[in-house]
Short mmCIF file of N, CA and C and ligand atoms in Angstrom, two decimals:
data_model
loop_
_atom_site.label_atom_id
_atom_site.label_comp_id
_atom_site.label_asym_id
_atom_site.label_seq_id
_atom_site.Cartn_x
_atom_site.Cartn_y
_atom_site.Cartn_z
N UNK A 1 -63.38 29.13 153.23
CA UNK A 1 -64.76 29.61 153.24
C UNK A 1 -65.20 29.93 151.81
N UNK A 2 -66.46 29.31 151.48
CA UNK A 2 -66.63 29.63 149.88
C UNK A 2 -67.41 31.35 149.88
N UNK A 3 -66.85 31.86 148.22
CA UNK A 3 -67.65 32.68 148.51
C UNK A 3 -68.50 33.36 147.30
N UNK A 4 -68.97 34.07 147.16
CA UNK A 4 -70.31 34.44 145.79
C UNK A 4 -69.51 33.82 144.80
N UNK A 5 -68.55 33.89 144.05
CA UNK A 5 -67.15 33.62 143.17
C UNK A 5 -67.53 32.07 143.06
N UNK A 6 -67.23 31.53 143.62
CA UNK A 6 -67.25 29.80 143.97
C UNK A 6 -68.44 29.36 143.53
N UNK A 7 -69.68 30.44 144.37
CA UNK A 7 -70.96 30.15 144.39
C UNK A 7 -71.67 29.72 143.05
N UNK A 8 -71.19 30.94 142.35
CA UNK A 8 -71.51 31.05 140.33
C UNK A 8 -70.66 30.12 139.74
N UNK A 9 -69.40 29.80 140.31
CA UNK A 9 -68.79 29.36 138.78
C UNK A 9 -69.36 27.59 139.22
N UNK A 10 -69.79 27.72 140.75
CA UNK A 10 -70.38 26.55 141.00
C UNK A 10 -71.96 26.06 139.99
N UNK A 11 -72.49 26.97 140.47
CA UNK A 11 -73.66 26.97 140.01
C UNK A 11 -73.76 26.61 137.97
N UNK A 12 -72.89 27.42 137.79
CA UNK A 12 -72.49 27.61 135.88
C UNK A 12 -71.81 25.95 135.87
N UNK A 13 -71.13 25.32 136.81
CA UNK A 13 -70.65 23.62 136.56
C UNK A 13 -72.15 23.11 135.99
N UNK A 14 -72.75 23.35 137.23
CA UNK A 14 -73.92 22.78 137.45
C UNK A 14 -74.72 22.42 136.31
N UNK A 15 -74.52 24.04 136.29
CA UNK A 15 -75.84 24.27 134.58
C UNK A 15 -75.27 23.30 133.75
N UNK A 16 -74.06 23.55 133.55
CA UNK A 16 -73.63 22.83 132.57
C UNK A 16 -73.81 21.28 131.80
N UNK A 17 -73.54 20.83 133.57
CA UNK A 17 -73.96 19.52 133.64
C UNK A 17 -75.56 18.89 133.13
N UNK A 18 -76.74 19.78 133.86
CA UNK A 18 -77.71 19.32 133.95
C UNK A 18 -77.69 19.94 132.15
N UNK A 19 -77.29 20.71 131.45
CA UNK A 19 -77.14 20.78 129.61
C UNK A 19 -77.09 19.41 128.95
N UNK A 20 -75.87 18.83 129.65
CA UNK A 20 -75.15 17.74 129.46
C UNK A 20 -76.22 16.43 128.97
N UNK A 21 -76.77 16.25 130.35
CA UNK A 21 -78.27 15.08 130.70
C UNK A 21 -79.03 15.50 129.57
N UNK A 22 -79.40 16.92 130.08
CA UNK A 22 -80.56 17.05 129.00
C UNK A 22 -80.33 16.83 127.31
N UNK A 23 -79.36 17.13 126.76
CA UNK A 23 -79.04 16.69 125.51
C UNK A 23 -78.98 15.05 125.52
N UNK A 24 -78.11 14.26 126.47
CA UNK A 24 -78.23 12.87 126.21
C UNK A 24 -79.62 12.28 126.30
N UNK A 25 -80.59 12.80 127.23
CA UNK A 25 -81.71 12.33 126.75
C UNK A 25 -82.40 12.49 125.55
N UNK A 26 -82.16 13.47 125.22
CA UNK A 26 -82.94 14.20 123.79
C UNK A 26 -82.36 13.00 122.57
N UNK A 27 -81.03 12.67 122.47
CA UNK A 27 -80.27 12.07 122.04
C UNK A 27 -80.94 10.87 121.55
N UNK A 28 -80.99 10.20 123.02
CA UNK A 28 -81.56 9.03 123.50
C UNK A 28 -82.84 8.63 122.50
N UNK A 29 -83.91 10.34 123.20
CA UNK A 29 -85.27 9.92 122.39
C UNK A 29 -85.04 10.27 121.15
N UNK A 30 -84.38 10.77 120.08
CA UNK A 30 -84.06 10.42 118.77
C UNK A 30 -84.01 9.05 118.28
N UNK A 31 -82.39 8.52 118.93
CA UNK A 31 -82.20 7.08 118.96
C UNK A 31 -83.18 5.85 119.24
N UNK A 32 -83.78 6.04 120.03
CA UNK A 32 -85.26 5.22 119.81
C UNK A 32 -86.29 5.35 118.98
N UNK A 33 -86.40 6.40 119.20
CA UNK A 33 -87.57 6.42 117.44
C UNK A 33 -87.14 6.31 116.62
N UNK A 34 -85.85 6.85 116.13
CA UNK A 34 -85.49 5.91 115.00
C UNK A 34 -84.83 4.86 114.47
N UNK A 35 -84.92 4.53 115.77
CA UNK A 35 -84.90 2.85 115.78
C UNK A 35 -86.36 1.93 115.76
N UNK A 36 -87.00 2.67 115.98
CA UNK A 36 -88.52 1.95 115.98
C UNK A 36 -88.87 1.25 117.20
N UNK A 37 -87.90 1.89 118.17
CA UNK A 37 -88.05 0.84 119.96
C UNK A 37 -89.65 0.81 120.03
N UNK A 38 -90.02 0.07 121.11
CA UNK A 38 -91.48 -0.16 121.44
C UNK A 38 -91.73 0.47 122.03
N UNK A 39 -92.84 1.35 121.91
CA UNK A 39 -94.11 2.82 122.56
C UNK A 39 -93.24 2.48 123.87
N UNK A 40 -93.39 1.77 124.88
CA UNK A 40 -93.23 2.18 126.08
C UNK A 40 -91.95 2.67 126.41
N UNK A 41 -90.82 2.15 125.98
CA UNK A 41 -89.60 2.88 125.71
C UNK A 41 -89.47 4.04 125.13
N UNK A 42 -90.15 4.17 124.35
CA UNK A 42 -90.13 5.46 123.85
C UNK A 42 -90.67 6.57 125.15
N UNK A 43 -91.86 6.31 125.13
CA UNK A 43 -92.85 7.13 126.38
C UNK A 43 -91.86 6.84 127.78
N UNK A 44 -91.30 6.29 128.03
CA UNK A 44 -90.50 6.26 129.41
C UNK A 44 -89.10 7.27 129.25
N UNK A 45 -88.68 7.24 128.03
CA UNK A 45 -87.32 8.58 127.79
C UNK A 45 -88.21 9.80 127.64
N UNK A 46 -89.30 9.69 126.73
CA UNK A 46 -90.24 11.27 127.06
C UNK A 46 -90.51 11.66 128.11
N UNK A 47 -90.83 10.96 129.13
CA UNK A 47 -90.92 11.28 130.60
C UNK A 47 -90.22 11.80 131.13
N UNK A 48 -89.06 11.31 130.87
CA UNK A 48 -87.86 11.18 132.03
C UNK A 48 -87.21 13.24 130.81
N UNK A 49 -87.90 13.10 129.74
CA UNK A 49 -86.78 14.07 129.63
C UNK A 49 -87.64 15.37 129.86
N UNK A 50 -89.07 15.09 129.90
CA UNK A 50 -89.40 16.29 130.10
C UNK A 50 -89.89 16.43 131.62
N UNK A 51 -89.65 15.49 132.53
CA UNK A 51 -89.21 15.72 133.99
C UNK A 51 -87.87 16.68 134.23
N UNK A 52 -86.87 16.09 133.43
CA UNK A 52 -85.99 16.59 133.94
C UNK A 52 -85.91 18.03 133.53
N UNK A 53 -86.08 18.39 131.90
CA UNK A 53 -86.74 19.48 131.64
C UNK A 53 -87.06 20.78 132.45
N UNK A 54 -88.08 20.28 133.02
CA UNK A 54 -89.21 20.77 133.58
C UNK A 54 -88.51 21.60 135.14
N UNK A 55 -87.81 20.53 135.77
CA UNK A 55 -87.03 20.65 136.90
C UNK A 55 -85.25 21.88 136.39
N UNK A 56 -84.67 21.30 135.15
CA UNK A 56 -83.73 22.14 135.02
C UNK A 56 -84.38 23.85 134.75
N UNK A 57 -85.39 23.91 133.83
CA UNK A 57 -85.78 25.15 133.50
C UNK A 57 -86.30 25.98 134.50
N UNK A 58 -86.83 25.27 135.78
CA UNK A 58 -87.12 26.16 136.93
C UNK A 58 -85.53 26.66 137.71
N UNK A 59 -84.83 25.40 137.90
CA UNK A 59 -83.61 26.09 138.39
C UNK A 59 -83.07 27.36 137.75
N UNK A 60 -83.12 27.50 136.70
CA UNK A 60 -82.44 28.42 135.74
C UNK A 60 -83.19 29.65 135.83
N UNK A 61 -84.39 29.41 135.94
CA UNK A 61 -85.41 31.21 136.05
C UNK A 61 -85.05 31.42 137.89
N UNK A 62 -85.19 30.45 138.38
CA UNK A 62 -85.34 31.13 139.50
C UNK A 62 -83.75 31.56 139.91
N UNK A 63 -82.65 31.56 139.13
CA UNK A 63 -81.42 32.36 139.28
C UNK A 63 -81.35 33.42 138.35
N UNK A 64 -82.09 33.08 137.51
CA UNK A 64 -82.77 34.40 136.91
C UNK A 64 -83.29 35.38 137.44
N UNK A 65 -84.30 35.53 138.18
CA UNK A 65 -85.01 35.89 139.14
C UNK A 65 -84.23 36.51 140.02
N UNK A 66 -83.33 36.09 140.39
CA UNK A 66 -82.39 35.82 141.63
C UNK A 66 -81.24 36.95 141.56
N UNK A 67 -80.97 36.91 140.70
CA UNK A 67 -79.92 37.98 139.61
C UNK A 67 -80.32 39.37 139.06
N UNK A 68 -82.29 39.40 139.15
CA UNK A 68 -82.85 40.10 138.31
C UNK A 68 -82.49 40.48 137.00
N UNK A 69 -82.13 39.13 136.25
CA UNK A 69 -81.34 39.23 134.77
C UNK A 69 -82.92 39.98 133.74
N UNK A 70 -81.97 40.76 132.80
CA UNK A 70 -82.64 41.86 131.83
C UNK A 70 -83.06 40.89 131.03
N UNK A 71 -82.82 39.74 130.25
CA UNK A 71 -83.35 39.19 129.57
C UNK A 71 -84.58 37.74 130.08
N UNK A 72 -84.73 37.76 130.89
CA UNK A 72 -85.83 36.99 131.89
C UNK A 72 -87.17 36.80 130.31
N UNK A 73 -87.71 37.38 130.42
CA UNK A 73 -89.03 37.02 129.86
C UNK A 73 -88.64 35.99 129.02
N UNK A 74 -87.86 36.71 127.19
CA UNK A 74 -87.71 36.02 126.06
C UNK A 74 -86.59 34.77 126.78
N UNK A 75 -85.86 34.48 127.38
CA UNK A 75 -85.45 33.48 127.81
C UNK A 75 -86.64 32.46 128.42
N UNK A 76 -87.07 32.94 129.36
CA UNK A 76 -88.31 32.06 129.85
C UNK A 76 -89.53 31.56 128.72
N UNK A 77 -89.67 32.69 127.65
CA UNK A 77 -90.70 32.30 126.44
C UNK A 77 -89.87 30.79 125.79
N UNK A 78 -88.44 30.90 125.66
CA UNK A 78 -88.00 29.15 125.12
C UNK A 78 -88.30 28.52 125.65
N UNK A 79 -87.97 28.45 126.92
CA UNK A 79 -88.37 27.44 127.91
C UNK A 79 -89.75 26.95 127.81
N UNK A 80 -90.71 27.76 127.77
CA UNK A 80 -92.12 27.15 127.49
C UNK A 80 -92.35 26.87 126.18
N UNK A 81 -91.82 27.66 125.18
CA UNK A 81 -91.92 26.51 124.01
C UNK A 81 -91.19 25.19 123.80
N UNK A 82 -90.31 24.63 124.25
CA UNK A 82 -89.62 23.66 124.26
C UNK A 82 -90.42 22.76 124.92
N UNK A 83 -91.36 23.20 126.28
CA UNK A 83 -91.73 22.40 126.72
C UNK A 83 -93.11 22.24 126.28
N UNK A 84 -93.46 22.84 125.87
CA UNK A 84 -95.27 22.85 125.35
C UNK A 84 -94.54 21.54 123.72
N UNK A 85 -93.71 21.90 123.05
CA UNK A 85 -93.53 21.15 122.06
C UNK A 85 -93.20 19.47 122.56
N UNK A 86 -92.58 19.30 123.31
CA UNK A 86 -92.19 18.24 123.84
C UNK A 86 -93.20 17.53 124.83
N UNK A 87 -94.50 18.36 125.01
CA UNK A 87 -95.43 17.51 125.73
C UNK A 87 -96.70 17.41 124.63
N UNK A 88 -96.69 17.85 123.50
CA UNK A 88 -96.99 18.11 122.38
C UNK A 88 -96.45 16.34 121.80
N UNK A 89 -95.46 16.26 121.80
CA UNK A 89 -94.87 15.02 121.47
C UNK A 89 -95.39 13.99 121.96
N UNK A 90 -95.48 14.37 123.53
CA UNK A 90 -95.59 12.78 124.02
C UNK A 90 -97.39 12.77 123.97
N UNK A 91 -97.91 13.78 123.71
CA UNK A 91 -99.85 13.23 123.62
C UNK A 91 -99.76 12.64 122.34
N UNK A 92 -98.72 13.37 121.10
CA UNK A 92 -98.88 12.61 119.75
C UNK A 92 -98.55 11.21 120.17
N UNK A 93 -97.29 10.58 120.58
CA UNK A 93 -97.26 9.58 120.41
C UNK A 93 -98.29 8.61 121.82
N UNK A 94 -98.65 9.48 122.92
CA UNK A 94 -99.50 8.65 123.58
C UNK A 94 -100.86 8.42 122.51
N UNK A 95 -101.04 8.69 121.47
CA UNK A 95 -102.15 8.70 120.90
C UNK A 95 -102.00 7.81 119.68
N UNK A 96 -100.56 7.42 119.35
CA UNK A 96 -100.53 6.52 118.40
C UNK A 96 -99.69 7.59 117.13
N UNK A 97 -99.29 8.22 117.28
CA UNK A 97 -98.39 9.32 116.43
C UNK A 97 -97.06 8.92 116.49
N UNK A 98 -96.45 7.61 116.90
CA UNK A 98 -95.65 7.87 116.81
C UNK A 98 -94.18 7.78 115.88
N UNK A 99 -94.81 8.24 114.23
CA UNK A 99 -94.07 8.08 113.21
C UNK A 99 -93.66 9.85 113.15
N UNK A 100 -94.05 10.60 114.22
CA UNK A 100 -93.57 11.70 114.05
C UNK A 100 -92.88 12.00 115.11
N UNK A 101 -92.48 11.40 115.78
CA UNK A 101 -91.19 11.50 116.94
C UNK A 101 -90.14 12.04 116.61
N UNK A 102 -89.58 11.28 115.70
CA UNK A 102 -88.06 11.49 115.45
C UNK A 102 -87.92 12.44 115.05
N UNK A 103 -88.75 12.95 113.79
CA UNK A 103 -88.52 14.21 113.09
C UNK A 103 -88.64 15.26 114.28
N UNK A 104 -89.83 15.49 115.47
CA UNK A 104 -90.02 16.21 115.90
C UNK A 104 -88.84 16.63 117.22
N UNK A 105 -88.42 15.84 117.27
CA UNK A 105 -87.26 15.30 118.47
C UNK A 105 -86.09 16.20 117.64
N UNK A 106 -85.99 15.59 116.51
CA UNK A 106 -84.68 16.63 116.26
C UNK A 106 -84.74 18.07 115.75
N UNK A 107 -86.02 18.58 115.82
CA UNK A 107 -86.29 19.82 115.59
C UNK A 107 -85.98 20.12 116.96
N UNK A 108 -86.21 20.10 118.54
CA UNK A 108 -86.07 20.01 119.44
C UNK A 108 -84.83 20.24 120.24
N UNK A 109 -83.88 19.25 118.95
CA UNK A 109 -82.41 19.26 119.63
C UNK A 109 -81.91 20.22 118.98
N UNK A 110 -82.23 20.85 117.60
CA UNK A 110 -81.68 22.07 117.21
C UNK A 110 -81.53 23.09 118.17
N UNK A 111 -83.11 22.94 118.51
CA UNK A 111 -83.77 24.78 119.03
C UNK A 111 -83.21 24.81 120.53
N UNK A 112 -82.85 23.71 121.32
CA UNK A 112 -82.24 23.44 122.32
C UNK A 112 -80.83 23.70 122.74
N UNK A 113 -79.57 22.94 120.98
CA UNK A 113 -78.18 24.12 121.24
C UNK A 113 -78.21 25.31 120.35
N UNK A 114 -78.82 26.18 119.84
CA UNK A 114 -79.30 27.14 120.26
C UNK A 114 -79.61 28.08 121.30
N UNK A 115 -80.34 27.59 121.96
CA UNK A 115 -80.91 27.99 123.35
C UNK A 115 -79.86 28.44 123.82
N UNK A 116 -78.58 26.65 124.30
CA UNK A 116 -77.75 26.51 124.97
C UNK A 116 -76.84 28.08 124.80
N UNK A 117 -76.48 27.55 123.15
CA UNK A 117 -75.14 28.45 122.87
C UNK A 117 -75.43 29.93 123.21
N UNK A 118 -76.82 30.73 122.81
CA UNK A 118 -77.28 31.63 122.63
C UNK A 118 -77.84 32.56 124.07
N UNK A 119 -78.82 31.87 124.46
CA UNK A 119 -79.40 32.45 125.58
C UNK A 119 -79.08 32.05 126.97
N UNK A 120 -78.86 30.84 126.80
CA UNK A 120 -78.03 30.40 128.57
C UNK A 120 -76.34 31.17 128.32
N UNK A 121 -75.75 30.50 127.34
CA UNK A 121 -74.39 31.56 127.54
C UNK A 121 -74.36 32.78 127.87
N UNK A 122 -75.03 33.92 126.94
CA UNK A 122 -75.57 34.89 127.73
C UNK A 122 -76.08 35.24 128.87
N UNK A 123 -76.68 34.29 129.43
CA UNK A 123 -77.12 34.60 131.19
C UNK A 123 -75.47 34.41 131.90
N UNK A 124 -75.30 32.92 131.44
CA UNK A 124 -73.41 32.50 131.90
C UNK A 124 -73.22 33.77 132.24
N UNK A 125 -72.56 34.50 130.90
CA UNK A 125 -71.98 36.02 131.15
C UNK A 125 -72.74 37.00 131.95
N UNK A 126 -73.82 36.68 131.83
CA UNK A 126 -74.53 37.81 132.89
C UNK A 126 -74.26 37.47 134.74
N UNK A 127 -74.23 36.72 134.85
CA UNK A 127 -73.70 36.20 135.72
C UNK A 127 -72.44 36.32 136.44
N UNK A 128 -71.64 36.10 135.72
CA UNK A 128 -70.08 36.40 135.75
C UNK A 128 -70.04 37.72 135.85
N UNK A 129 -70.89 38.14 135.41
CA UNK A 129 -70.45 40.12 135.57
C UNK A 129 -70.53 40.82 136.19
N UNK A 130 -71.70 40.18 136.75
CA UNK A 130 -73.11 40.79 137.94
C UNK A 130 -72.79 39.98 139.30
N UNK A 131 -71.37 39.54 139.84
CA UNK A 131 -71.43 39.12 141.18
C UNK A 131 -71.81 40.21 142.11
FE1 LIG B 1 -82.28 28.31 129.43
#
């Protein structure tokens, strides 16, 4: 029978994983812009990463939420800057911007392991503590 124990260190795989994606896409949209791939390739990894984005960062507040973790807000404030910047990206390059991708992409992947190392590890542990 599984039980809260299982539940978290399940859930913390999880996170981990969906970290995982989300960096290889980020990756990805580096690697295409600076490769000079063609707009629609480009705009089809922006999609896909700030879908997935979009979908991991809700999982994560709402165990936030869930936990009633102390650091909720300024954790949730990254999350919307990451994503306001990254949809920020894709109107630049839906608009023909797109000689500023790459640079902006890897500002992105900084502030992202960051995030990772910094504020999701910290929830990790909050988590682990707070069964
Ligand atoms: Fe996070």
């Amino acid at each position: 029978m599984s039980t809260i124990a299982d539940f978290n260190s399940a859930s913390n795989a999880e996170t981990d994983r969906e970290h995982e994606v989300q960096i290889s896409l980020l990756l990805a949209l580096c690697g295409a812009a600076a490769e000079n791939r063609d707009a629609a390739s480009v705009a089809e990894i922006l999609d896909q990463l700030i879908a997935y984005s979009e979908a991991h960062f809700m999982s994560e507040e709402l165990l936030m939420r869930l936990k009633s973790y102390d650091d909720y807000e300024d954790h949730v404030d990254d999350h919307i800057h990451m994503l306001d910047v990254l949809r920020e990206i894709a109107v630049g390059h839906a608009a023909g911007n797109s000689v500023l991708v790459a640079g902006r992409a890897a500002e992105v992947l900084v502030f992202i392991g960051n995030h990772i190392d910094a504020r999701d590890r910290r929830f990790a542990d909050y988590v682990r503590n707070n069964l």
